[in-house]
Amino acid sequence: MKWLKRIGGIVLFLPILLIVAFILYEVFGMCVNHRATDQQTDTLQTRLESKIPDIEIVDIYSETGNTSGTGNHVDCLSSITFSTDLQIEEVEKIMAEYYTFDQIDCYLKETEEGYYLIYLNTSAPFADNIEGH
């Protein structure tokens, strides 16, 4: 009779354990995704500052989540607005060493204010995380 109670306790406890494990996995994935976005943004800023001598950073923006609004996925988005005396073609040529400008996930454009905006959107390490739903 004692072994029956133990088995019953395990059977009742197992779903709770699995739910807690799932929640912890999702929270861990969210933390890793946010860290990946921060690292991507920091790397983008460092590369810009090291390759463009007269750069002036105006704004830095990053976002982790479903940036397109379609599908169940998580993206790492980094966007930096800056000014320089270089032409847009020159900046794109310099940054082409690191990034492929496809005009969707990575592009460089001139804003209405006369600044340059570099946009980088990549898939997160835990792309199927709850954050993307």
GROMACS .gro file of C-alpha atoms in nm:
model
  133
    1MET     CA    1   0.000   0.000   0.000
    2LYS     CA    2   0.292   0.233   0.074
    3TRP     CA    3   0.438   0.190  -0.275
    4LEU     CA    4   0.096   0.272  -0.425
    5LYS     CA    5   0.093   0.607  -0.240
    6ARG     CA    6   0.445   0.683  -0.365
    7ILE     CA    7   0.354   0.607  -0.724
    8GLY     CA    8   0.038   0.816  -0.689
    9GLY     CA    9   0.241   1.106  -0.547
   10ILE     CA   10   0.488   1.087  -0.833
   11VAL     CA   11   0.208   1.076  -1.090
   12LEU     CA   12   0.047   1.386  -0.935
   13PHE     CA   13   0.380   1.570  -0.896
   14LEU     CA   14   0.514   1.495  -1.246
   15PRO     CA   15   0.284   1.736  -1.439
   16ILE     CA   16   0.370   2.017  -1.197
   17LEU     CA   17   0.740   1.944  -1.241
   18LEU     CA   18   0.707   1.947  -1.620
   19ILE     CA   19   0.516   2.278  -1.615
   20VAL     CA   20   0.780   2.439  -1.394
   21ALA     CA   21   1.057   2.305  -1.619
   22PHE     CA   22   0.882   2.446  -1.928
   23ILE     CA   23   0.838   2.788  -1.766
   24LEU     CA   24   1.204   2.797  -1.659
   25TYR     CA   25   1.312   2.700  -2.011
   26GLU     CA   26   1.105   2.984  -2.160
   27VAL     CA   27   1.242   3.238  -1.911
   28PHE     CA   28   1.597   3.118  -1.981
   29GLY     CA   29   1.529   3.155  -2.356
   30MET     CA   30   1.400   3.509  -2.307
   31CYS     CA   31   1.713   3.606  -2.112
   32VAL     CA   32   1.942   3.458  -2.379
   33ASN     CA   33   1.747   3.631  -2.659
   34HIS     CA   34   1.770   3.970  -2.487
   35ARG     CA   35   2.140   3.922  -2.424
   36ALA     CA   36   2.191   3.831  -2.792
   37THR     CA   37   2.014   4.151  -2.898
   38ASP     CA   38   2.225   4.361  -2.662
   39GLN     CA   39   2.542   4.196  -2.792
   40GLN     CA   40   2.436   4.246  -3.156
   41THR     CA   41   2.368   4.615  -3.091
   42ASP     CA   42   2.696   4.663  -2.905
   43THR     CA   43   2.889   4.492  -3.187
   44LEU     CA   44   2.717   4.705  -3.450
   45GLN     CA   45   2.801   5.022  -3.257
   46THR     CA   46   3.162   4.915  -3.200
   47ARG     CA   47   3.211   4.837  -3.569
   48LEU     CA   48   3.062   5.168  -3.675
   49GLU     CA   49   3.278   5.363  -3.431
   50SER     CA   50   3.596   5.177  -3.526
   51LYS     CA   51   3.550   5.208  -3.903
   52ILE     CA   52   3.405   5.559  -3.935
   53PRO     CA   53   3.638   5.814  -3.774
   54ASP     CA   54   3.403   6.116  -3.766
   55ILE     CA   55   3.090   5.929  -3.659
   56GLU     CA   56   2.844   6.088  -3.419
   57ILE     CA   57   2.588   5.847  -3.275
   58VAL     CA   58   2.246   6.015  -3.253
   59ASP     CA   59   2.026   5.727  -3.136
   60ILE     CA   60   2.055   5.358  -3.053
   61TYR     CA   61   1.749   5.135  -3.052
   62SER     CA   62   1.717   4.762  -2.997
   63GLU     CA   63   1.422   4.528  -2.965
   64THR     CA   64   1.375   4.159  -2.896
   65GLY     CA   65   1.054   3.992  -3.007
   66ASN     CA   66   0.836   3.933  -3.309
   67THR     CA   67   0.932   4.246  -3.502
   68SER     CA   68   0.747   4.162  -3.823
   69GLY     CA   69   0.416   4.071  -3.661
   70THR     CA   70   0.389   3.756  -3.871
   71GLY     CA   71   0.455   3.403  -3.758
   72ASN     CA   72   0.574   3.268  -3.428
   73HIS     CA   73   0.938   3.367  -3.408
   74VAL     CA   74   1.170   3.595  -3.214
   75ASP     CA   75   1.399   3.849  -3.379
   76CYS     CA   76   1.693   4.054  -3.257
   77LEU     CA   77   1.658   4.405  -3.399
   78SER     CA   78   1.929   4.670  -3.377
   79SER     CA   79   1.902   5.018  -3.521
   80ILE     CA   80   2.155   5.299  -3.493
   81THR     CA   81   2.111   5.653  -3.621
   82PHE     CA   82   2.433   5.844  -3.679
   83SER     CA   83   2.593   6.126  -3.872
   84THR     CA   84   2.917   6.136  -4.070
   85ASP     CA   85   3.070   6.333  -4.353
   86LEU     CA   86   3.099   6.014  -4.562
   87GLN     CA   87   2.851   5.942  -4.840
   88ILE     CA   88   2.599   5.663  -4.788
   89GLU     CA   89   2.770   5.448  -5.052
   90GLU     CA   90   3.101   5.478  -4.869
   91VAL     CA   91   2.945   5.379  -4.536
   92GLU     CA   92   2.773   5.081  -4.697
   93LYS     CA   93   3.099   4.972  -4.859
   94ILE     CA   94   3.281   4.995  -4.523
   95MET     CA   95   3.014   4.798  -4.336
   96ALA     CA   96   2.979   4.539  -4.616
   97GLU     CA   97   3.285   4.376  -4.461
   98TYR     CA   98   3.058   4.265  -4.176
   99TYR     CA   99   2.702   4.272  -4.308
  100THR     CA  100   2.511   4.177  -4.621
  101PHE     CA  101   2.278   4.461  -4.714
  102ASP     CA  102   1.966   4.292  -4.848
  103GLN     CA  103   1.726   4.587  -4.797
  104ILE     CA  104   1.502   4.369  -4.575
  105ASP     CA  105   1.692   4.239  -4.275
  106CYS     CA  106   1.992   4.468  -4.311
  107TYR     CA  107   1.995   4.808  -4.474
  108LEU     CA  108   2.137   5.158  -4.456
  109LYS     CA  109   1.925   5.460  -4.540
  110GLU     CA  110   1.928   5.835  -4.504
  111THR     CA  111   1.663   5.983  -4.275
  112GLU     CA  112   1.462   6.298  -4.339
  113GLU     CA  113   1.681   6.481  -4.086
  114GLY     CA  114   1.993   6.403  -4.289
  115TYR     CA  115   2.125   6.129  -4.060
  116TYR     CA  116   2.204   5.772  -4.158
  117LEU     CA  117   2.013   5.480  -4.012
  118ILE     CA  118   2.160   5.131  -4.011
  119TYR     CA  119   1.905   4.856  -3.946
  120LEU     CA  120   1.992   4.496  -3.861
  121ASN     CA  121   1.734   4.225  -3.789
  122THR     CA  122   1.847   3.867  -3.718
  123SER     CA  123   1.686   3.554  -3.579
  124ALA     CA  124   1.719   3.507  -3.204
  125PRO     CA  125   1.899   3.204  -3.055
  126PHE     CA  126   1.570   3.078  -2.908
  127ALA     CA  127   1.358   3.173  -3.210
  128ASP     CA  128   1.055   2.971  -3.102
  129ASN     CA  129   1.035   3.135  -2.759
  130ILE     CA  130   0.706   3.250  -2.605
  131GLU     CA  131   0.817   3.609  -2.667
  132GLY     CA  132   0.750   3.565  -3.037
  133HIS     CA  133   0.390   3.454  -3.001
   0.00000   0.00000   0.00000
